[in-house]
Short mmCIF file of C-alpha atoms in Angstrom, two decimals:
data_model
loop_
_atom_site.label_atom_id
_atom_site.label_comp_id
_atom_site.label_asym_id
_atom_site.label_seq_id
_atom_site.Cartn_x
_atom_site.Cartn_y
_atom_site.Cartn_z
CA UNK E 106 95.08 112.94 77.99
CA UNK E 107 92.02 113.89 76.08
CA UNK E 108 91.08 116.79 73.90
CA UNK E 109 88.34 119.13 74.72
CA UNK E 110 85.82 120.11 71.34
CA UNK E 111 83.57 122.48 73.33
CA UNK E 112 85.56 125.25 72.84
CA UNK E 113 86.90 126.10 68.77
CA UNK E 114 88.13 128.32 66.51
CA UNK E 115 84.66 128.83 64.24
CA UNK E 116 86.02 132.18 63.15
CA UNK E 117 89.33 133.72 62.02
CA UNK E 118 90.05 137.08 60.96
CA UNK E 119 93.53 136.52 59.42
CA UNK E 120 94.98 139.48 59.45
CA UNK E 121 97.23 140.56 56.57
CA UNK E 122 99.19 143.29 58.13
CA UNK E 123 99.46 144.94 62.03
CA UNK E 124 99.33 148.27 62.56
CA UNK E 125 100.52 150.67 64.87
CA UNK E 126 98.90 152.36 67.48
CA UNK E 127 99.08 156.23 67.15
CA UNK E 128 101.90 157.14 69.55
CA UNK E 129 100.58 157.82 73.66
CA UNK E 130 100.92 161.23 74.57
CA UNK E 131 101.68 159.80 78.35
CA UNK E 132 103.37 155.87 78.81
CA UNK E 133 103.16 155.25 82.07
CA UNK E 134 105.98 151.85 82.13
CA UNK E 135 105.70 149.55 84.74
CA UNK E 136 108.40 149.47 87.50
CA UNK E 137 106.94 147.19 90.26
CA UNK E 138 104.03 145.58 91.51
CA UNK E 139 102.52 145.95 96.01
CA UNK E 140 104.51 144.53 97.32
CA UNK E 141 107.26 144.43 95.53
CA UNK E 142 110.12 146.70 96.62
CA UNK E 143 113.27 145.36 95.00
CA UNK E 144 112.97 147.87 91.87
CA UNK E 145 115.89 150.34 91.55
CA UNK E 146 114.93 153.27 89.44
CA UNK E 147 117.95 155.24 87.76
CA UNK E 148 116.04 158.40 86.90
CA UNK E 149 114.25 160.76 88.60
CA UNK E 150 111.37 163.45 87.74
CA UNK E 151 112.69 166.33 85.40
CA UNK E 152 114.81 163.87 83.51
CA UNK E 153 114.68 163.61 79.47
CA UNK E 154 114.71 160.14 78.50
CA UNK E 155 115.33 158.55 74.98
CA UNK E 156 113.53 155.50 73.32
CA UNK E 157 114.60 152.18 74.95
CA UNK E 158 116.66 154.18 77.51
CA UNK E 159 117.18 151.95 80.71
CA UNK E 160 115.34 153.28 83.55
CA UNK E 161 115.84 150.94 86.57
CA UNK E 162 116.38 147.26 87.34
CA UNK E 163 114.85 145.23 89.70
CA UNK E 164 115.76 141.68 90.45
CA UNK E 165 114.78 138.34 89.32
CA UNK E 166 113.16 136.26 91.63
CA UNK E 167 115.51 133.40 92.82
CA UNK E 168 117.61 133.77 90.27
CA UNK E 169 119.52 137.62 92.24
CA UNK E 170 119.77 138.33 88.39
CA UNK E 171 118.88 142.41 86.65
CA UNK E 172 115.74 142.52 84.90
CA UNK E 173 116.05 146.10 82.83
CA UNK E 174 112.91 148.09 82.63
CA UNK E 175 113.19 150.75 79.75
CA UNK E 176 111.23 153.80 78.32
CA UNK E 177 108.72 152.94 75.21
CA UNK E 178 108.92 156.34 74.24
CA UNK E 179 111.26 159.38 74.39
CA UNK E 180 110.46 162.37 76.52
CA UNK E 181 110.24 163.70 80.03
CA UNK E 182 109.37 162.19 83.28
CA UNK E 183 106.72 163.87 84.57
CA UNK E 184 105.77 161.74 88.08
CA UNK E 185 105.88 158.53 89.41
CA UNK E 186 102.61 157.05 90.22
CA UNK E 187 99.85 153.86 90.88
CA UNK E 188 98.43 152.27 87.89
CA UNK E 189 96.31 149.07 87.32
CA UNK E 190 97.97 146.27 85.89
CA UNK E 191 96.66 143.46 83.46
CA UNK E 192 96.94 141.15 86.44
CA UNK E 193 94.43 143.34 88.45
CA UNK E 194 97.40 143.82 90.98
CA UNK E 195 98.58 147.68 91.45
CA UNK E 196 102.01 149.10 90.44
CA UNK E 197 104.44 151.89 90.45
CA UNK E 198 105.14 153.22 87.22
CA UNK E 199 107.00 156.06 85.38
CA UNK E 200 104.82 158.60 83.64
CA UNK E 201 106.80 159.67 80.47
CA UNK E 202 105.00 162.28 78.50
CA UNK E 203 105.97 162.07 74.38
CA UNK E 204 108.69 164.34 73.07
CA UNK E 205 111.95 164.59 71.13
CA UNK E 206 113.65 161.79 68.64
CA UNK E 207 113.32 158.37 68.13
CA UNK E 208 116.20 155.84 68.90
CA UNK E 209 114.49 152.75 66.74
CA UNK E 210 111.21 153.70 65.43
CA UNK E 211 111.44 154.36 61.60
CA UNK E 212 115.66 154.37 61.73
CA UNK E 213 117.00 152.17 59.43
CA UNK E 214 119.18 149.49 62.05
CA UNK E 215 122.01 147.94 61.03
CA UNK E 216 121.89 144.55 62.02
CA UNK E 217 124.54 143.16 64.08
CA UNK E 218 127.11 139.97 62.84
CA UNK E 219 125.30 137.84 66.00
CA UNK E 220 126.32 134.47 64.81
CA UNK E 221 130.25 135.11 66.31
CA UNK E 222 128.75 135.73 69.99
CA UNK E 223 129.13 132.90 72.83
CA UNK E 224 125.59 131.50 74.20
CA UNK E 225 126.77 133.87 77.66
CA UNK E 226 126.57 136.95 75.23
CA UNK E 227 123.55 136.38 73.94
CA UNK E 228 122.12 135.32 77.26
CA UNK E 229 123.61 139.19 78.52
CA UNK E 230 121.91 140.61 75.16
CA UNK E 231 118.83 139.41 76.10
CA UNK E 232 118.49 140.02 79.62
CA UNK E 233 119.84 143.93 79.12
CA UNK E 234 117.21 144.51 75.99
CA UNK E 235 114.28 143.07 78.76
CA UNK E 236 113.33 139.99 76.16
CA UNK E 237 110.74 138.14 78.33
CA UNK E 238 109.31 134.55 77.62
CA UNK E 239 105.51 135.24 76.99
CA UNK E 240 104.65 131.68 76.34
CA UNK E 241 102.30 130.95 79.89
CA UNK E 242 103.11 133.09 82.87
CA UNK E 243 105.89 135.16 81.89
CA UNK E 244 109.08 135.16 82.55
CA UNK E 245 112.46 136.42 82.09
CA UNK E 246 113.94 134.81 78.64
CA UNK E 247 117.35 135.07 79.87
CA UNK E 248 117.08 133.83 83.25
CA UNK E 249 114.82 130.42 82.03
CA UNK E 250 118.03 130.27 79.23
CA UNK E 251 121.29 130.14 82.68
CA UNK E 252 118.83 128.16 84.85
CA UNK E 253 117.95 125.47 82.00
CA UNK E 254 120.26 122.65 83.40
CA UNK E 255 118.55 119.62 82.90
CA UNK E 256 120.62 117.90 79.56
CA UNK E 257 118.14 115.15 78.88
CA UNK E 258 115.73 117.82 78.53
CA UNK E 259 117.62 120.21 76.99
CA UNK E 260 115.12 120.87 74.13
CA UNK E 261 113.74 124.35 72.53
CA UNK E 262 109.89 124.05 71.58
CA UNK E 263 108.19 126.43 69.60
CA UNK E 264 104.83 126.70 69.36
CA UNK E 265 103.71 128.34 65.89
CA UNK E 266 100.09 129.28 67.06
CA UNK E 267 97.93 130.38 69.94
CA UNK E 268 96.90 128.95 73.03
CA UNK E 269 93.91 130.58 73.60
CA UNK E 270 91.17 130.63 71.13
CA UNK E 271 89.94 134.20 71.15
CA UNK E 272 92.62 136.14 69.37
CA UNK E 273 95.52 134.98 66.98
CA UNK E 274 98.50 136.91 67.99
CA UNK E 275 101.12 134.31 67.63
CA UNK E 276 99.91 132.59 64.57
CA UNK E 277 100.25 136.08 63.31
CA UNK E 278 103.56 136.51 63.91
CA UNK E 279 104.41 133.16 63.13
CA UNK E 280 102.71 133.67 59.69
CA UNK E 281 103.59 137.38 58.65
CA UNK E 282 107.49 137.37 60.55
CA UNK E 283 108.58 133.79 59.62
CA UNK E 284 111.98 134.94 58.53
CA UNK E 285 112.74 136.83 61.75
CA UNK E 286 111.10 133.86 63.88
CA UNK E 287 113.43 131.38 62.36
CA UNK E 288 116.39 133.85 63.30
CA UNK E 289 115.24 134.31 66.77
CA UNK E 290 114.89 130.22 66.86
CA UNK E 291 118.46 129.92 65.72
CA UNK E 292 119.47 132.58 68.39
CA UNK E 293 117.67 130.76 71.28
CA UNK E 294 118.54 127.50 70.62
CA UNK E 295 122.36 128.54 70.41
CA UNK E 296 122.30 130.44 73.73
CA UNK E 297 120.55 127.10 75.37
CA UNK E 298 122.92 125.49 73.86
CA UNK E 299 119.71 122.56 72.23
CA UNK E 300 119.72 118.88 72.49
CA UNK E 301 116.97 119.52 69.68
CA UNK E 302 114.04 121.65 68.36
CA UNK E 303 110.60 121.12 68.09
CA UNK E 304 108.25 123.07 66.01
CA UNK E 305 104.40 122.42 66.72
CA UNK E 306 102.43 123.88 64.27
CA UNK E 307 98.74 123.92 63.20
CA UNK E 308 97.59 121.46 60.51
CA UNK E 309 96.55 124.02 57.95
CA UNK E 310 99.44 125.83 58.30
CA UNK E 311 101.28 128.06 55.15
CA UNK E 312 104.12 128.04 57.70
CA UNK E 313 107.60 126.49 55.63
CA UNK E 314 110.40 125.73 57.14
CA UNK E 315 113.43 124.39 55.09
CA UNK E 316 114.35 121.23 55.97
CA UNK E 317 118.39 122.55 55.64
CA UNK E 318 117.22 125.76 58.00
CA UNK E 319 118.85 124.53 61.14
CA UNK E 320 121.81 122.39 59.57
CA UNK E 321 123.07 119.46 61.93
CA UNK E 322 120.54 119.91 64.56
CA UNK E 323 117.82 117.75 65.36
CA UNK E 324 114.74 119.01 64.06
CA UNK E 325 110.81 117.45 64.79
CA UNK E 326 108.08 119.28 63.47
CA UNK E 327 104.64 118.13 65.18
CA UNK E 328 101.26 119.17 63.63
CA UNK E 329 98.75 120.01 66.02
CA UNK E 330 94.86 120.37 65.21
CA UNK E 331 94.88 123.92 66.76
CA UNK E 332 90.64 124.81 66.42
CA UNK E 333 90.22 122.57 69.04
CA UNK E 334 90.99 123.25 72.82
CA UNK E 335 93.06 122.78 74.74
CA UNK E 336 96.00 122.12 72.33
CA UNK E 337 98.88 124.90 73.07
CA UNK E 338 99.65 124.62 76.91
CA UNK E 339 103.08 122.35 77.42
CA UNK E 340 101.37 119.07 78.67
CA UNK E 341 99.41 118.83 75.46
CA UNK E 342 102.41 119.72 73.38
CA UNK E 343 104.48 116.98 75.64
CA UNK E 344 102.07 114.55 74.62
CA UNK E 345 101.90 114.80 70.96
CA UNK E 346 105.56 114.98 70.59
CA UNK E 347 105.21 111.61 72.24
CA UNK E 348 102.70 110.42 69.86
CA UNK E 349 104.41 111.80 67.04
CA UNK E 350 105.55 109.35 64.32
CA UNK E 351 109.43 110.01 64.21
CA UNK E 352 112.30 108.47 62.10
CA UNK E 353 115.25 106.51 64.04
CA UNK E 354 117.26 110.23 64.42
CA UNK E 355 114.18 111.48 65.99
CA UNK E 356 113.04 108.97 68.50
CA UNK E 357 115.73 111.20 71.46
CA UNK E 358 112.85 113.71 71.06
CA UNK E 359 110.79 110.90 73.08
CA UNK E 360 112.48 112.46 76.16
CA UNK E 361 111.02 115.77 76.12
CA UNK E 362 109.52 116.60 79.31
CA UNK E 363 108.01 120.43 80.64
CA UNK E 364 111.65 120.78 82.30
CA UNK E 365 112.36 122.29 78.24
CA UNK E 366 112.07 125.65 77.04
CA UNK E 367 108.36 126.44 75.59
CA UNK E 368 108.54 129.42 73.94
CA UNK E 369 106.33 131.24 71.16
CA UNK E 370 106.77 133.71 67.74
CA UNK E 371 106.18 136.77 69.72
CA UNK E 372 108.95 135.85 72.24
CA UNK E 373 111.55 134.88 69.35
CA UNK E 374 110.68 138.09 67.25
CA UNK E 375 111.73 140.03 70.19
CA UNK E 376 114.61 137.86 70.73
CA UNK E 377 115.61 138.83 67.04
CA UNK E 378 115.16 142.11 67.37
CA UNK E 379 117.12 142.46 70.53
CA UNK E 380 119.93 140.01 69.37
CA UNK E 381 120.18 141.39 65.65
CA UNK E 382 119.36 145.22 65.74
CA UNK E 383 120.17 145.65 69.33
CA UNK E 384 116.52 146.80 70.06
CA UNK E 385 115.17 146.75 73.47
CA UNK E 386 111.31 145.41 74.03
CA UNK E 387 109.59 148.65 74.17
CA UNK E 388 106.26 147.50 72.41
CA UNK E 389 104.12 144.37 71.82
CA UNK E 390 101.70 142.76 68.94
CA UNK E 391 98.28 142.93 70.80
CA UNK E 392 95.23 141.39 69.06
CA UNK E 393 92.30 144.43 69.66
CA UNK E 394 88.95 142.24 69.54
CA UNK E 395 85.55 141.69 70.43
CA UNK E 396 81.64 142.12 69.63
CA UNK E 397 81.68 146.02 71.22
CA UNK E 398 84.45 147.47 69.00
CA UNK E 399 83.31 149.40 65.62
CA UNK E 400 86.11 147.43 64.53
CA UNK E 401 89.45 145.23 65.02
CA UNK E 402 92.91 145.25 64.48
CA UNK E 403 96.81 143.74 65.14
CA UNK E 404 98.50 146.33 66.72
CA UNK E 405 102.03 146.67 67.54
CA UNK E 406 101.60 148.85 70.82
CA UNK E 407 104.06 150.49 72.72
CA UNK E 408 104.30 149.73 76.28
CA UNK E 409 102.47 151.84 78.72
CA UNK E 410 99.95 152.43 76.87
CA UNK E 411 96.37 152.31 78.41
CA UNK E 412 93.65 150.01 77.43
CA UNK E 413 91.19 152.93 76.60
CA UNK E 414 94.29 154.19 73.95
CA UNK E 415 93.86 150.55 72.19
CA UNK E 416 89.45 150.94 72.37
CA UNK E 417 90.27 154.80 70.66
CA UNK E 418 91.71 153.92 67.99
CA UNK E 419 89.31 151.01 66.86
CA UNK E 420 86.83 153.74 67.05
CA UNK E 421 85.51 152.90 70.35
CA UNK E 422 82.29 151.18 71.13
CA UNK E 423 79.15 150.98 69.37
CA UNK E 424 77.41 149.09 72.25
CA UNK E 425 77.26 148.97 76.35
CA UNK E 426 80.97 147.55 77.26
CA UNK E 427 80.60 144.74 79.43
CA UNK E 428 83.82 143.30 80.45
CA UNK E 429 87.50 144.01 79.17
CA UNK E 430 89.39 140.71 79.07
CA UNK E 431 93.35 140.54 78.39
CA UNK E 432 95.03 137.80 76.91
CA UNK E 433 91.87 135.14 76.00
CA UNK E 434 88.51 134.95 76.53
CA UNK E 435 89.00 131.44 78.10
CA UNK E 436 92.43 132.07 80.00
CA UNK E 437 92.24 135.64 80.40
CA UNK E 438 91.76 138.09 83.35
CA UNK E 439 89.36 140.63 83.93
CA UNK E 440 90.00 143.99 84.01
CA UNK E 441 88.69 146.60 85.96
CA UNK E 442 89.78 149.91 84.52
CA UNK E 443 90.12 151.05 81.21
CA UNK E 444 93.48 153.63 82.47
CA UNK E 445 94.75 149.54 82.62
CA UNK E 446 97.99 149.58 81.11
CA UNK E 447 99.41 147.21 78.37
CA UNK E 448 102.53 145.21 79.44
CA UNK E 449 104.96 143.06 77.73
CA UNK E 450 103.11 139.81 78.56
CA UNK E 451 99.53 141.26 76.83
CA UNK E 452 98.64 139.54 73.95
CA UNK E 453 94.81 140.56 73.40
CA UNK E 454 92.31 142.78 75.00
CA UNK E 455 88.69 141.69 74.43
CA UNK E 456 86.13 144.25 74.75
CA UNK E 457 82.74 142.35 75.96
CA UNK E 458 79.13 143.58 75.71
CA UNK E 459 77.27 143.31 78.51
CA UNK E 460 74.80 141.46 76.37
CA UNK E 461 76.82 138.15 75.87
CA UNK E 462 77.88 138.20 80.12
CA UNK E 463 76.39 135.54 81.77
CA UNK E 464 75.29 134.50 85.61
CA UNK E 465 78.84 135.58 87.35
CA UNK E 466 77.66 135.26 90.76
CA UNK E 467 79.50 132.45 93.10
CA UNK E 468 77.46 129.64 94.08
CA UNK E 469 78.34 126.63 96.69
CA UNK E 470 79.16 123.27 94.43
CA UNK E 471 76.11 121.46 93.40
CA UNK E 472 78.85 118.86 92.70
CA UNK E 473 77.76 117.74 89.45
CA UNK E 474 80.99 116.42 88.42
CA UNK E 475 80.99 118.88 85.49
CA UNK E 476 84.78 119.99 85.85
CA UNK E 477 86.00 116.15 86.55
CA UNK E 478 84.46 115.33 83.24
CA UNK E 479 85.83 117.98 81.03
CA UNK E 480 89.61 118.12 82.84
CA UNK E 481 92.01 117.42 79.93
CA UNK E 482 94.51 115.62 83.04
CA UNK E 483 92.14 114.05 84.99
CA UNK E 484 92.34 116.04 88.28
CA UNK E 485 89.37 116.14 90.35
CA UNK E 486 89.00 120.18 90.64
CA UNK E 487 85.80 120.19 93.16
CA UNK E 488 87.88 118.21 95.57
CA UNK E 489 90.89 120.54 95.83
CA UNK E 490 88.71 123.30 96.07
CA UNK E 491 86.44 122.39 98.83
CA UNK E 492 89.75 121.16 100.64
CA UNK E 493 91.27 124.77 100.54
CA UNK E 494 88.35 126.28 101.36
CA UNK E 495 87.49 124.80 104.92
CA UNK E 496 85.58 121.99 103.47
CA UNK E 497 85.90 118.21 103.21
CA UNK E 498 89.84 117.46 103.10
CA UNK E 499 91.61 115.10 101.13
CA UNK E 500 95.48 113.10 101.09
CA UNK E 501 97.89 114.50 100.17
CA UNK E 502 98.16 111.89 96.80
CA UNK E 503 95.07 113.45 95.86
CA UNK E 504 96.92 117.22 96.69
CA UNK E 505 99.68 116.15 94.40
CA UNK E 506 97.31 116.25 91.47
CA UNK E 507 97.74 119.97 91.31
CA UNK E 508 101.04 119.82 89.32
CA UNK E 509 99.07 118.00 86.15
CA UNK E 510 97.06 121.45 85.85
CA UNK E 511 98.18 122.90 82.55
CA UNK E 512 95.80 126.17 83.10
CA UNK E 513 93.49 125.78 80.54
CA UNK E 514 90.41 127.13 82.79
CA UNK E 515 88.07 124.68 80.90
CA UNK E 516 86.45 123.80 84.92
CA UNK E 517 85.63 127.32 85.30
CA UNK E 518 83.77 127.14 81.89
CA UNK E 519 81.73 124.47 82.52
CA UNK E 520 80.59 125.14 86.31
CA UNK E 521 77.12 125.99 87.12
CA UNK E 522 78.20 127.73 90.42
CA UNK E 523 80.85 130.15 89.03
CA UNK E 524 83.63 128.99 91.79
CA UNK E 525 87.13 129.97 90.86
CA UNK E 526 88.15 126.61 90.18
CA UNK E 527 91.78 126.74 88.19
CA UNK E 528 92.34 130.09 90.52
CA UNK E 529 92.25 127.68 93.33
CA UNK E 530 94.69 124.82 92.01
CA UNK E 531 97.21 127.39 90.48
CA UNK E 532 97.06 128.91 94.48
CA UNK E 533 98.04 125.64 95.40
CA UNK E 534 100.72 124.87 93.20
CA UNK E 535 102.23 128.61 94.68
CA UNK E 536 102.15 127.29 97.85
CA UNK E 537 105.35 126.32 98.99
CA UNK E 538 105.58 123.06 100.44
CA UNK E 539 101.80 122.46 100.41
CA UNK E 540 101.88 119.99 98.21
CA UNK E 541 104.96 118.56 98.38
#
């Protein structure tokens, strides 16, 4: 595997504190997505709601398990209607309009005794406070924790920093919450029941972690150069813990595989919170960033919230908005609306002049090899696309290829003709049975 240098970190705004968002007068919370009709809501129109009240369940796909959807805010339901989602898919959600006492915000919690719970009540903890797994596509914590039943690979990894290079959300978290990161570590890696924990975490990095922190259990701590790209997705974390020099105790850590559990600070923080305090996830850190903002800022957002409530409050825009990008200017998607509503998985929201937007039109392939050469895993993106999209076709070996894709986008960066390139091989991947 090679490393990419086209794309760094050349600036860093290292945030001392976060700040939160002035309070929505509306939160409209996401129940489901077209398409998707297994959500059960419990309330109705008319009804008063409290902070991190549960307000339906849908469930988990392939695992028949209850994922809990609960109100950011207290107040009233006022409708039920479509919103735009980060993903650009639509959604049902629940419009809650502000009102009444808080449950958690500004209450002084009293944190619960967690360390006398069995892994199965931490794994029901986690799934009733909706903790999700924002590391990559997310997913339900809980669910990745019951369904985790490979033992060789049994490992927790933790990556301390970010995966894109556009906004610094985790390394944030990592940096400002240590204490309460290293809680939600020891609560994860107790309801997985761990072979092992890795930490990988950036070469400059203030981060300490006591050697004693963790006790009997076998600890690696990796350091990653994390201004170059890509260096966060799990294949390139995989491979340094491979290449990592380790003592005699440390060499089972050679057996790590992707079949772990990646996870990141913002995950474990609302692990902690859920585990410790009892708190559901009811709001997010989201990195506010780019060159048409009068300014930037580390929120801590509450769900529901729309994208044009996060532009507000950084005093809006002192220049044509071009594009609004969530989560990476490299990984992210493209959204259409600013009424787009902030989710648990939303990490940033980049607000793009129209002056730094180039060429987006799609082109046919000029096949200049471009995205073969710059492919961290050596897969051969031009080839899979033209063969699922009516062009040349190709063996199935060659099809196969597909599962090395880590997501890093960098073939979309680097093509002249603007195809959706990673779009393509992550479609592929979906496809059940195409490849395999």
């Amino acid at each position: 595997m090679k490393t990419v240098s086209c794309i760094t970190r050349d600036k860093k705004y290292h945030f001392k504190n976060s700040v939160r968002l002035f309070l929505p007068r509306h939160a409209f919370v996401p129940l489901n997505k077209d398409g998707e009709d297994n959500f059960t809501r419990i309330v109705d129109i008319g009804d008063t709601v409290t902070e991190g009240q549960i307000i339906g369940f849908f469930m988990g796909e392939g695992s028949g398990e209850k994922i809990y959807v609960h109100s950011s805010i207290p107040g009233r339901i006022e409708s039920f209607e479509k919103r735009m989602f980060p993903d650009g898919k639509t959604g049902m959600t629940a419009k809650i309009s502000v009102g009444g006492a808080f449950s958690f915000l500004g209450k002084n919690l009293k944190a619960n005794e967690w360390q006398w719970n069995t892994p199965e009540q931490i794994l029901e903890t986690l799934s009733e406070k909706g903790v999700q797994n924002t590391f990559g596509k997310r997913k339900d914590l809980a669910t990745q924790i019951s369904t985790c039943n490979v033992q060789k690979s049994r490992f927790l990894v933790v990556r301390m920093y970010d995966d894109d290079p556009s906004y610094e959300t985790d390394s944030f978290v990592a940096g400002k919450c240590t204490r309460e990161v290293l809680d939600g570590v020891h609560i994860v890696s107790h309801a997985l029941r761990a072979k092992g924990i890795v930490f990988a975490m950036p070469k400059k990095s203030s981060i300490e972690i006591p050697d004693d922190e963790f006790g009997t259990m076998p600890v690696l701590k990796i350091f990653v150069d994390d201004t170059r790209y890509p260096s966060g997705h799990v294949q390139s974390i995989v491979h340094a813990v491979k290449l990592a020099a380790k003592t005699p105790e440390q060499t089972m850590f050679d057996a790590i595989s992707e079949f772990g559990l990646f996870v990141d600070p913002e995950t474990l923080y609302s692990a902690y919170e859920a585990v410790v305090f009892g708190k559901p996830v009811v709001e997010s850190f989201v990195h506010a960033t780019g060159n048409c903002l009068r300014s930037s800022a580390l929120f801590r957002v509450r769900l529901g919230t729309t994208v044009r409530s996060l532009m507000e409050q950084c005093g809006g825009c002192d220049r044509p908005l071009g594009k609004v990008i969530v989560n990476g200017i490299v990984m992210g998607d493209c959204v259409e609306s600013l009424d787009t509503i902030i989710t648990k998985d939303v990490k940033s929201v980049a607000f793009v002049p129209s002056r730094e937007l180039s060429d987006q039109n799609r082109n046919p392939c000029v096949r200049c090899g471009k995205c073969r050469s710059i492919c961290p895993e050596g897969i051969f993106p031009d080839l899979i696309y033209r063969h699922c999209n009516g062009g040349k076709k190709i063996g199935r070996e060659m099809l196969s290829t597909s599962a090395l894709c880590s997501g890093c986008c960098l073939c979309n960066s680097v093509c002249p003709s603007r195809l959706p390139l990673c779009q393509t091989i992550e479609n592929l991947r979906n496809t059940e049975n195409e490849v395999y």
